[in-house]
mmCIF file of C-alpha atoms in Angstrom:
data_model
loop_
_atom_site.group_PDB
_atom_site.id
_atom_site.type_symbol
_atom_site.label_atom_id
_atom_site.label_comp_id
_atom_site.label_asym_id
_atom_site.label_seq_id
_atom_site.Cartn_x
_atom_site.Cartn_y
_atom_site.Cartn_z
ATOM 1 C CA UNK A 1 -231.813 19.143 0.377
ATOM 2 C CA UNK A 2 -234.734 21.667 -0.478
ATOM 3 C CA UNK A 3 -233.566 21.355 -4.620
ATOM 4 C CA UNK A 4 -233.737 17.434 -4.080
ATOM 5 C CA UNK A 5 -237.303 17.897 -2.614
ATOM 6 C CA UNK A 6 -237.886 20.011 -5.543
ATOM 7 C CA UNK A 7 -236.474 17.955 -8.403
ATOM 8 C CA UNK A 8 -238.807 14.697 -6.893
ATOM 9 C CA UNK A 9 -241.721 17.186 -6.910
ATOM 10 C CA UNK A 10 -241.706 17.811 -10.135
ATOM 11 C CA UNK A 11 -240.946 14.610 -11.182
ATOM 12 C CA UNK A 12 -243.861 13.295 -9.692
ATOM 13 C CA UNK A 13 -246.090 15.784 -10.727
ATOM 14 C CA UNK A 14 -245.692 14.494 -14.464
ATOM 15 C CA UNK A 15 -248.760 12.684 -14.690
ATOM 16 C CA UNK A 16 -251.789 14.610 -16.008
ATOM 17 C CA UNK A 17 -249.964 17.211 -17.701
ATOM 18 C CA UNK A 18 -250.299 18.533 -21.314
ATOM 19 C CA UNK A 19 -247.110 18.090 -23.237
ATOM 20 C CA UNK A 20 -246.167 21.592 -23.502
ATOM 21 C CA UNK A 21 -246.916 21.463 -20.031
ATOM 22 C CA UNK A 22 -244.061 18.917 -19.527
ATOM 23 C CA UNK A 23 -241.920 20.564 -21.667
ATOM 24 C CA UNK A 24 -241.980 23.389 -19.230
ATOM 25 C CA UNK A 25 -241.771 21.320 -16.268
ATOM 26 C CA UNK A 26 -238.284 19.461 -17.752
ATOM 27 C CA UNK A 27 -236.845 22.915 -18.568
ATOM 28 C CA UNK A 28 -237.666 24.447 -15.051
ATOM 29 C CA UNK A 29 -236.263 21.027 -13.552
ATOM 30 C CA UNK A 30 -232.890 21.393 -16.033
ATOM 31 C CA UNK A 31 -232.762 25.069 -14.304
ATOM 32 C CA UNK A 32 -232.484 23.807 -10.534
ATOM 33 C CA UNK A 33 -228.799 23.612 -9.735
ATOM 34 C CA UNK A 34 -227.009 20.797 -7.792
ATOM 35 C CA UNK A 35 -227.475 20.201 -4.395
ATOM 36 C CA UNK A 36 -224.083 21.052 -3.447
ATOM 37 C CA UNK A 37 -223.810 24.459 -5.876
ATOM 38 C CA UNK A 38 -223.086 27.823 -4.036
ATOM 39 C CA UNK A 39 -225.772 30.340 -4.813
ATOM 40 C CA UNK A 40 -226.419 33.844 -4.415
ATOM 41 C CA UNK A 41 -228.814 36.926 -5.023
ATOM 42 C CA UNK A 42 -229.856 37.462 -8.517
ATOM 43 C CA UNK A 43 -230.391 41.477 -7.689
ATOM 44 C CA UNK A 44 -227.953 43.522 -5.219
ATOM 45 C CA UNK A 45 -228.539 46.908 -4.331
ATOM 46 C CA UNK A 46 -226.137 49.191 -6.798
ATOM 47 C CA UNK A 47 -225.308 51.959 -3.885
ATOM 48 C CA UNK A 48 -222.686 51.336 -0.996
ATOM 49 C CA UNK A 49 -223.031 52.988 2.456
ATOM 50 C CA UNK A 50 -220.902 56.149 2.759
ATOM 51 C CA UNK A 51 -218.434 57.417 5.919
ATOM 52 C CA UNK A 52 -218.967 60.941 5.074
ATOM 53 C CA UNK A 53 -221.274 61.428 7.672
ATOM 54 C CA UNK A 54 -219.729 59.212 9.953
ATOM 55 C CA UNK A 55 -218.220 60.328 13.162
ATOM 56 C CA UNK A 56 -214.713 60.121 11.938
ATOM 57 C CA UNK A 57 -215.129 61.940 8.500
ATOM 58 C CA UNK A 58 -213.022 64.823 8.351
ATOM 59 C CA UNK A 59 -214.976 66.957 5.509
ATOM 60 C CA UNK A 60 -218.548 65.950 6.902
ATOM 61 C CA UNK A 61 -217.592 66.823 10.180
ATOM 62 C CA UNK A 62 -219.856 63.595 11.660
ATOM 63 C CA UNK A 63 -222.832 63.625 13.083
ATOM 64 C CA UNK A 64 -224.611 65.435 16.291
ATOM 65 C CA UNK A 65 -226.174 62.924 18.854
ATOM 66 C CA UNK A 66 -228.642 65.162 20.892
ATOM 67 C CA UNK A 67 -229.643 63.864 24.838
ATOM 68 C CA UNK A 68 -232.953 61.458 22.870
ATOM 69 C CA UNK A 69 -230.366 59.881 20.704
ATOM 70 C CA UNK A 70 -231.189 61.960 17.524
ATOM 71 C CA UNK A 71 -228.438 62.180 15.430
ATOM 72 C CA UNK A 72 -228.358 65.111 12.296
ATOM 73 C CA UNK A 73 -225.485 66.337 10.130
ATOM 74 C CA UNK A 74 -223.376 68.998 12.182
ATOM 75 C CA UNK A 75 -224.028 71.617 9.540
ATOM 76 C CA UNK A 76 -227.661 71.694 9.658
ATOM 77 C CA UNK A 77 -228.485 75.478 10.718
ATOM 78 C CA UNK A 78 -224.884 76.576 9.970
ATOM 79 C CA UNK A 79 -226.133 78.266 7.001
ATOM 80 C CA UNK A 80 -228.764 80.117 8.400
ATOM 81 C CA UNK A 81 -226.350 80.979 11.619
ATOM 82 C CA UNK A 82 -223.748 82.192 9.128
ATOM 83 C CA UNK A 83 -226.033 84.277 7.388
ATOM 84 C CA UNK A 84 -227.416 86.166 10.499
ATOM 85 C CA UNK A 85 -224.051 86.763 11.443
ATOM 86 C CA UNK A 86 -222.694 88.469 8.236
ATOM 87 C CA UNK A 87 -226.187 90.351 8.737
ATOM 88 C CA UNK A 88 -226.152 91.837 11.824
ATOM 89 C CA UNK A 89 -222.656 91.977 12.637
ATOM 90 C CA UNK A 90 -220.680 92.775 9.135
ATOM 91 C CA UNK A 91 -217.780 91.020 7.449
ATOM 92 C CA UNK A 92 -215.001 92.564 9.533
ATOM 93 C CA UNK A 93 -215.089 90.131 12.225
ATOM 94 C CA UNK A 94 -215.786 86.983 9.695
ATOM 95 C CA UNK A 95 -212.998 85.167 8.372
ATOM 96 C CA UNK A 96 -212.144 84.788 4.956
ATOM 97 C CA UNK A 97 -213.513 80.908 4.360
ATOM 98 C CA UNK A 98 -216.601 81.927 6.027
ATOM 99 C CA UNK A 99 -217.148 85.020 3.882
ATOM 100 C CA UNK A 100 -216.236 82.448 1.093
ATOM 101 C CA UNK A 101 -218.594 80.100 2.493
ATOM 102 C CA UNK A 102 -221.339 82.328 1.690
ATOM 103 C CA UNK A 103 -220.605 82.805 -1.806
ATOM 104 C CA UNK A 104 -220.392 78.892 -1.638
ATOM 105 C CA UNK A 105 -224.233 78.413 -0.384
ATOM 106 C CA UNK A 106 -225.940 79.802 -3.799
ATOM 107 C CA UNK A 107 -223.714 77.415 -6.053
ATOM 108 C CA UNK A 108 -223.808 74.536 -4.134
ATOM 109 C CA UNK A 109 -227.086 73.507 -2.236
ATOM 110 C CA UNK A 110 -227.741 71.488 1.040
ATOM 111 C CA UNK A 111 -224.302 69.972 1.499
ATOM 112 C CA UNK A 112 -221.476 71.303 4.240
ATOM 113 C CA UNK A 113 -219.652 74.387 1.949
ATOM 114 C CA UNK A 114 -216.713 75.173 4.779
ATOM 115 C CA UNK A 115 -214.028 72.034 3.620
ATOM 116 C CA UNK A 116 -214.119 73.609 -0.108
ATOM 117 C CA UNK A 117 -213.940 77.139 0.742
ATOM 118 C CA UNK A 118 -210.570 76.201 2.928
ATOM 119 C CA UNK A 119 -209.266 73.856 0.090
ATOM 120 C CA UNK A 120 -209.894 76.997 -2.270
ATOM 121 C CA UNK A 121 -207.886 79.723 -0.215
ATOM 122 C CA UNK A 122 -205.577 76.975 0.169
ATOM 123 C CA UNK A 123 -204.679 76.667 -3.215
ATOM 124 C CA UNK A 124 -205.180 80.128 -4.062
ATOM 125 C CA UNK A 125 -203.992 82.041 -1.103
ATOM 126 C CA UNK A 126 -206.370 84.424 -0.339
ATOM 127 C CA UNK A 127 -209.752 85.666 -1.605
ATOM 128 C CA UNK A 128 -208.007 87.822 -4.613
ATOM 129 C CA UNK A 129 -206.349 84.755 -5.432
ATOM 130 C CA UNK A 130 -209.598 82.787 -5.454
ATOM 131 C CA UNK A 131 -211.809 85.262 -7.512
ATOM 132 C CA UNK A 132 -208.876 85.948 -10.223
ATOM 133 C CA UNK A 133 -208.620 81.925 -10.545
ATOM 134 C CA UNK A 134 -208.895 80.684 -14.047
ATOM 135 C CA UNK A 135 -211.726 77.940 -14.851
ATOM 136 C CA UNK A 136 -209.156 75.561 -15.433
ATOM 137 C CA UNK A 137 -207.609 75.448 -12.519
ATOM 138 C CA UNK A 138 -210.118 76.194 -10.122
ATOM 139 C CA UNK A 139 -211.713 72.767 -11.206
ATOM 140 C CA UNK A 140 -208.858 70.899 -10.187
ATOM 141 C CA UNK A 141 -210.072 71.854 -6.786
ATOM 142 C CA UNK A 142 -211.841 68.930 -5.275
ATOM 143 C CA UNK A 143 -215.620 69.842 -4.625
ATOM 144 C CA UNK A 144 -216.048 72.865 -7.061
ATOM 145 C CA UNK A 145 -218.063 72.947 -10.246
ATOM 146 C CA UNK A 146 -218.642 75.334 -13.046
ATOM 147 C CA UNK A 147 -221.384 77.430 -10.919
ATOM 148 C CA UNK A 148 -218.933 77.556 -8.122
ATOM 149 C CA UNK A 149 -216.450 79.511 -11.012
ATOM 150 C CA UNK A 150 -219.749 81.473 -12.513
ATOM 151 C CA UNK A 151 -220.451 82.737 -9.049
ATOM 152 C CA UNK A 152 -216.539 84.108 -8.611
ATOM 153 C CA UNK A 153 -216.824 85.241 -12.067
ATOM 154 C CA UNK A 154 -220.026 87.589 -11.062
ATOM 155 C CA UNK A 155 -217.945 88.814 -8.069
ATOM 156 C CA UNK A 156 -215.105 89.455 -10.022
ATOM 157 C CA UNK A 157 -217.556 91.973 -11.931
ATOM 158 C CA UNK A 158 -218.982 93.780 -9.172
ATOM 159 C CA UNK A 159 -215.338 94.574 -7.495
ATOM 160 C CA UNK A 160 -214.182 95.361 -11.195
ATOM 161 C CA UNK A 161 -217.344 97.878 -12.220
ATOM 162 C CA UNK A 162 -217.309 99.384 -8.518
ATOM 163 C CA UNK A 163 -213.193 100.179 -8.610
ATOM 164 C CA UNK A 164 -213.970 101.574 -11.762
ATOM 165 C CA UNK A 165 -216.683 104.019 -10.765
ATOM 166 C CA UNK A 166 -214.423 105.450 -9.124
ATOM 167 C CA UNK A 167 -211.607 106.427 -11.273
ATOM 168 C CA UNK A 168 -214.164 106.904 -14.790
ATOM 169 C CA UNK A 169 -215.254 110.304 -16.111
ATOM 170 C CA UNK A 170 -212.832 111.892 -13.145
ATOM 171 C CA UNK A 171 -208.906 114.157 -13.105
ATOM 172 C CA UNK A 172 -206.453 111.060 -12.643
ATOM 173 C CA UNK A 173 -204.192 113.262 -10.948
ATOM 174 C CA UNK A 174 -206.778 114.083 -7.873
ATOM 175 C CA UNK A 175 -207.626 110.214 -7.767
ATOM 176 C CA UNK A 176 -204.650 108.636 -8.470
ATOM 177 C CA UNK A 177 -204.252 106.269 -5.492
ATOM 178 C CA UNK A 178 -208.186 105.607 -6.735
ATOM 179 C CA UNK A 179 -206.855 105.050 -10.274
ATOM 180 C CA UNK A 180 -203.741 102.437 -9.138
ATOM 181 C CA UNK A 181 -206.137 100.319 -6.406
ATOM 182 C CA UNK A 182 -208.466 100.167 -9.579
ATOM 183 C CA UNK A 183 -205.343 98.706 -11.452
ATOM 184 C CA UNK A 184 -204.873 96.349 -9.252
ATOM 185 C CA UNK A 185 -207.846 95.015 -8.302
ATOM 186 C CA UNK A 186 -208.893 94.148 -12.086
ATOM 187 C CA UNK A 187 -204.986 92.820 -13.183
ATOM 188 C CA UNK A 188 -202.774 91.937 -9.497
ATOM 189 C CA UNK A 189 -203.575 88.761 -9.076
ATOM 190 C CA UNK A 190 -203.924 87.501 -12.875
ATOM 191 C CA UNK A 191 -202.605 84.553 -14.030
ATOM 192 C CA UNK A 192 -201.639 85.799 -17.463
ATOM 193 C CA UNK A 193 -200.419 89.332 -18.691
ATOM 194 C CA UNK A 194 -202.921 91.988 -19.600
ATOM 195 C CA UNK A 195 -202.148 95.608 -21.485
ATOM 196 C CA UNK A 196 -204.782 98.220 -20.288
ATOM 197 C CA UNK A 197 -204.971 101.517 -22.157
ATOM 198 C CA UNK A 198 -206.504 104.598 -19.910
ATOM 199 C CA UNK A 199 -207.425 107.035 -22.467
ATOM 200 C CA UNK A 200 -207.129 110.902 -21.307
ATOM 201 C CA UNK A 201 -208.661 114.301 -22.686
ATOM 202 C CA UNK A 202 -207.300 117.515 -22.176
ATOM 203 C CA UNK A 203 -208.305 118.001 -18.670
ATOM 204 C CA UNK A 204 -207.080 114.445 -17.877
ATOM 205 C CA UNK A 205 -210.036 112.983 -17.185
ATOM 206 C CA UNK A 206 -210.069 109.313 -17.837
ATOM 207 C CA UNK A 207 -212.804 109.000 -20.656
ATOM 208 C CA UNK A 208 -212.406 105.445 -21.440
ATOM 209 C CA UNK A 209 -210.491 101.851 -20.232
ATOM 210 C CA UNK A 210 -209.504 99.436 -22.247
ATOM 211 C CA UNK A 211 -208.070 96.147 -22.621
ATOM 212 C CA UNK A 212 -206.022 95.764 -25.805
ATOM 213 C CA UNK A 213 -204.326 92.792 -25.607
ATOM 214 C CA UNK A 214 -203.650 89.283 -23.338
ATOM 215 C CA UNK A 215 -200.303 86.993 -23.402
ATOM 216 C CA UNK A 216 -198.993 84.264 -21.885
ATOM 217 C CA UNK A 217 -197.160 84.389 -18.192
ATOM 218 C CA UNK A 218 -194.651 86.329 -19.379
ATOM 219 C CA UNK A 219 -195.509 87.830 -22.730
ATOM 220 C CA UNK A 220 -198.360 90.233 -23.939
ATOM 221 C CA UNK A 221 -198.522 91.037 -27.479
ATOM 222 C CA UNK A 222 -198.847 95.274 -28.226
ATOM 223 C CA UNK A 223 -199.159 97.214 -31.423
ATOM 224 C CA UNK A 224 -198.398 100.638 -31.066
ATOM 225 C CA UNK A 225 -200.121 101.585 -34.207
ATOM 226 C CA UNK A 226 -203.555 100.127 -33.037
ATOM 227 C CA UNK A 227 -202.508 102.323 -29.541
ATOM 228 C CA UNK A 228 -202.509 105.378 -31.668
ATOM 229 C CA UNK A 229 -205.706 104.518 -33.945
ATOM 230 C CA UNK A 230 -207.571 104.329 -30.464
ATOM 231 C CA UNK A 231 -206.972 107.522 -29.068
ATOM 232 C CA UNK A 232 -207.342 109.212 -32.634
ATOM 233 C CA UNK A 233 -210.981 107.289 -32.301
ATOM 234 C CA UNK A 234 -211.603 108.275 -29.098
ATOM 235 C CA UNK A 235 -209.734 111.994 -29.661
ATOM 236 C CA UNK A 236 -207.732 111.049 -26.333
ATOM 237 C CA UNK A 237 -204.704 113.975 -25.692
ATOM 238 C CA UNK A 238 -202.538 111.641 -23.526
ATOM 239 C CA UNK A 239 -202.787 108.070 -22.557
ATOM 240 C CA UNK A 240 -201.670 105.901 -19.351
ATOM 241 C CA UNK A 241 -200.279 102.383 -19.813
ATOM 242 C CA UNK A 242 -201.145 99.989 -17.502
ATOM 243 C CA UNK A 243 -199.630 96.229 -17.244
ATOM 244 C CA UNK A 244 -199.054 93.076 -14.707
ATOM 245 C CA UNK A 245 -196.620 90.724 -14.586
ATOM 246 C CA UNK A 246 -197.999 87.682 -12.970
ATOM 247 C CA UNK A 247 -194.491 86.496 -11.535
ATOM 248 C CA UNK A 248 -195.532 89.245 -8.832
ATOM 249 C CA UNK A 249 -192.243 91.326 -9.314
ATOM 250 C CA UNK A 250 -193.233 94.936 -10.850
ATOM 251 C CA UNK A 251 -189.466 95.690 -12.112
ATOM 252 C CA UNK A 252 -189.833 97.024 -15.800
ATOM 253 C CA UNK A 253 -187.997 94.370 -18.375
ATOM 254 C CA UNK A 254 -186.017 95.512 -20.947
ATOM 255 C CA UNK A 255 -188.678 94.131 -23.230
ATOM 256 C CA UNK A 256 -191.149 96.911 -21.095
ATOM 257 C CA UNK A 257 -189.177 99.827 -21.507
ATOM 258 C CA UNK A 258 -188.418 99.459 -25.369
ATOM 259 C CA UNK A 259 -192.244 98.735 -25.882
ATOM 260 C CA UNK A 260 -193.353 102.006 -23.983
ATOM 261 C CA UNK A 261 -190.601 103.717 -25.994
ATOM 262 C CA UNK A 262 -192.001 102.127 -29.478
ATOM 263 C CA UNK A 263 -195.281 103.339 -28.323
ATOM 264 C CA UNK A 264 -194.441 107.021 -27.436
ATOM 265 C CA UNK A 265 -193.133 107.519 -30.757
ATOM 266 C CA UNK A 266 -196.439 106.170 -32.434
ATOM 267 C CA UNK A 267 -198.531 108.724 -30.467
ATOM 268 C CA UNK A 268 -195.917 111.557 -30.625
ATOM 269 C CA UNK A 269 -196.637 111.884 -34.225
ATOM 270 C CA UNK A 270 -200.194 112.331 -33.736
ATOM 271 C CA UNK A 271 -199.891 114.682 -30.563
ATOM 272 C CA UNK A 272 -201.117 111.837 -27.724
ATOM 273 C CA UNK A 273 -198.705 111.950 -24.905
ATOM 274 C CA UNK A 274 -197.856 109.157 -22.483
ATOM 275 C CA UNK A 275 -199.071 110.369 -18.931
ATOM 276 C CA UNK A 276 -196.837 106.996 -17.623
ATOM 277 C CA UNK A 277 -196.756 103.566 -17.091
ATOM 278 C CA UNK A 278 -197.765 101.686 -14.187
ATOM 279 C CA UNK A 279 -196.272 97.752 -13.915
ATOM 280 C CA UNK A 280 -198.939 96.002 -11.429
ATOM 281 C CA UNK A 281 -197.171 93.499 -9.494
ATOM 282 C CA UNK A 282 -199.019 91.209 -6.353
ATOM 283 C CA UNK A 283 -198.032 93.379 -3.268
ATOM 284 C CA UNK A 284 -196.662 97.003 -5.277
ATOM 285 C CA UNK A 285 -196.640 98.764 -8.603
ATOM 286 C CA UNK A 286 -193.787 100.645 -10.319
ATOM 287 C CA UNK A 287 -194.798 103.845 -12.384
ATOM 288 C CA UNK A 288 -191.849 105.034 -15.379
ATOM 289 C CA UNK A 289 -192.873 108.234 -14.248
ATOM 290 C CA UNK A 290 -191.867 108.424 -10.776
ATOM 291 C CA UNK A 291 -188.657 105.730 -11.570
ATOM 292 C CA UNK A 292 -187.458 108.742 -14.362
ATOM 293 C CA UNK A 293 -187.924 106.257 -17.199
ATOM 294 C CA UNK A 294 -189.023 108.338 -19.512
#
């Protein structure tokens, strides 16, 4: 009814009117549609209302309603509560998502942290599992981004240059439990297989650590003529071997023994001895030493 009004409005409004004038007028009266067309809103708001806040949302954890009918997120304070907590009372008591939790807060701001830390320990197991995760797979976690992974990267290199302060520039012999929790801190929980060298003098103090190679799950690549070169470099007397086998099962392979054996040799001839080798598995270790494999 109103775009009949309209159409008769304009119609009789012809009179007096320039020609481009009416020009305009036909073109705005060839834009009105039918009387019986079904319209709607030119513009509509691009953004949808959300449930994650709702009372019902399981990783929002709804809202709180105080007596005045106030309502706020439930984690508002949380952070600040958590905080004070690990403060005054230590981590001992905390559990291991809320000690992740706090790690959480400085790579992801404002929103509720406590769904992704569980999701993470979930997937991983526990917190070793967590920090050791690769980049690729710890993005296939729902809620975590590359500065979640750059902030478990940092810890990572606190726990590695703090287990290794301890074992550096000291007798292995006097800290060898030091030297093996070292060990497996930087390779237990690894998702690939790493080849440490420990390079000794001739007081066995451990004057260098080193990483020579990386593999695949269940290969690492070793040349015992680049072994050799290093300790002639670093004028080492005896070295320690140090591996992981990310399966979790320290047993030496056949493939482990020959390659210690290959290696041996290549430092016999130049008067480095092999002090042993220590297989890091998840929950043990095996030393060649103490199994009489050399």
């Amino acid at each position: 009814m109103a775009n009949q009004e309209t159409g008769r409005s304009l119609s009789g409004m012809r009179g007096g009117f320039s020609e481009e004038a009416l020009r305009g007028l036909s073109d705005l009266e060839a834009r009105i549609p039918p009387a019986d067309a079904m319209t709607s809103a030119a513009f509509t708001r691009p953004f949808r209302k959300t449930e994650r806040l709702s009372q019902n949302a399981a990783a929002g954890g709804g809202l709180l309603i105080d007596k005045k009918g106030g309502v706020r997120p439930h984690y508002w304070g949380h952070r600040e509560r958590l905080r004070t907590r690990f403060l005054s009372g230590g981590h001992k008591a905390m559990p291991d998502y809320e000690l992740l939790e706090l790690l959480l807060f400085n790579a992801i701001p404002k929103i509720d942290v406590k769904p992704l830390a569980k999701r993470l320990l979930e997937s991983f197991g526990d917190l070793n599992g967590v920090v050791a995760a690769s980049e690729h797979r710890l993005l296939q976690v729902a809620g975590a981004t590359p500065k979640v992974y750059l902030q478990l990267r940092i810890v990572e290199a606190f726990a590695h240059r703090m287990a290794q302060a301890r074992v550096l520039h000291r007798e292995v012999v006097s800290s060898w439990d030091a030297l093996v929790s070292y060990c497996r801190t930087t390779m237990a929980h690894r998702e690939t297989e790493q080849f440490r060298v420990l390079f000794l003098d001739r007081k066995n103090v451990l004057i260098a650590d080193e990483e020579q190679a990386r593999g695949t799950v269940d290969h690492v690549p070793v040349y015992p003529r680049e072994v050799a070169k290093r300790a002639l470099e670093l004028s080492a007397s005896a070295i320690i071997l140090v591996h992981n086998h990310p399966s979790g099962d320290p047993t030496p392979s056949p493939q482990d023994i020959d390659m210690t054996q290959r290696i041996a040799d290549a430092c016999g001839a130049i008067d480095v001895s092999i002090h042993d080798h220590v297989i890091i598995g998840k929950d043990a270790e095996v030393s060649f030493r103490t199994q009489g494999l050399f």
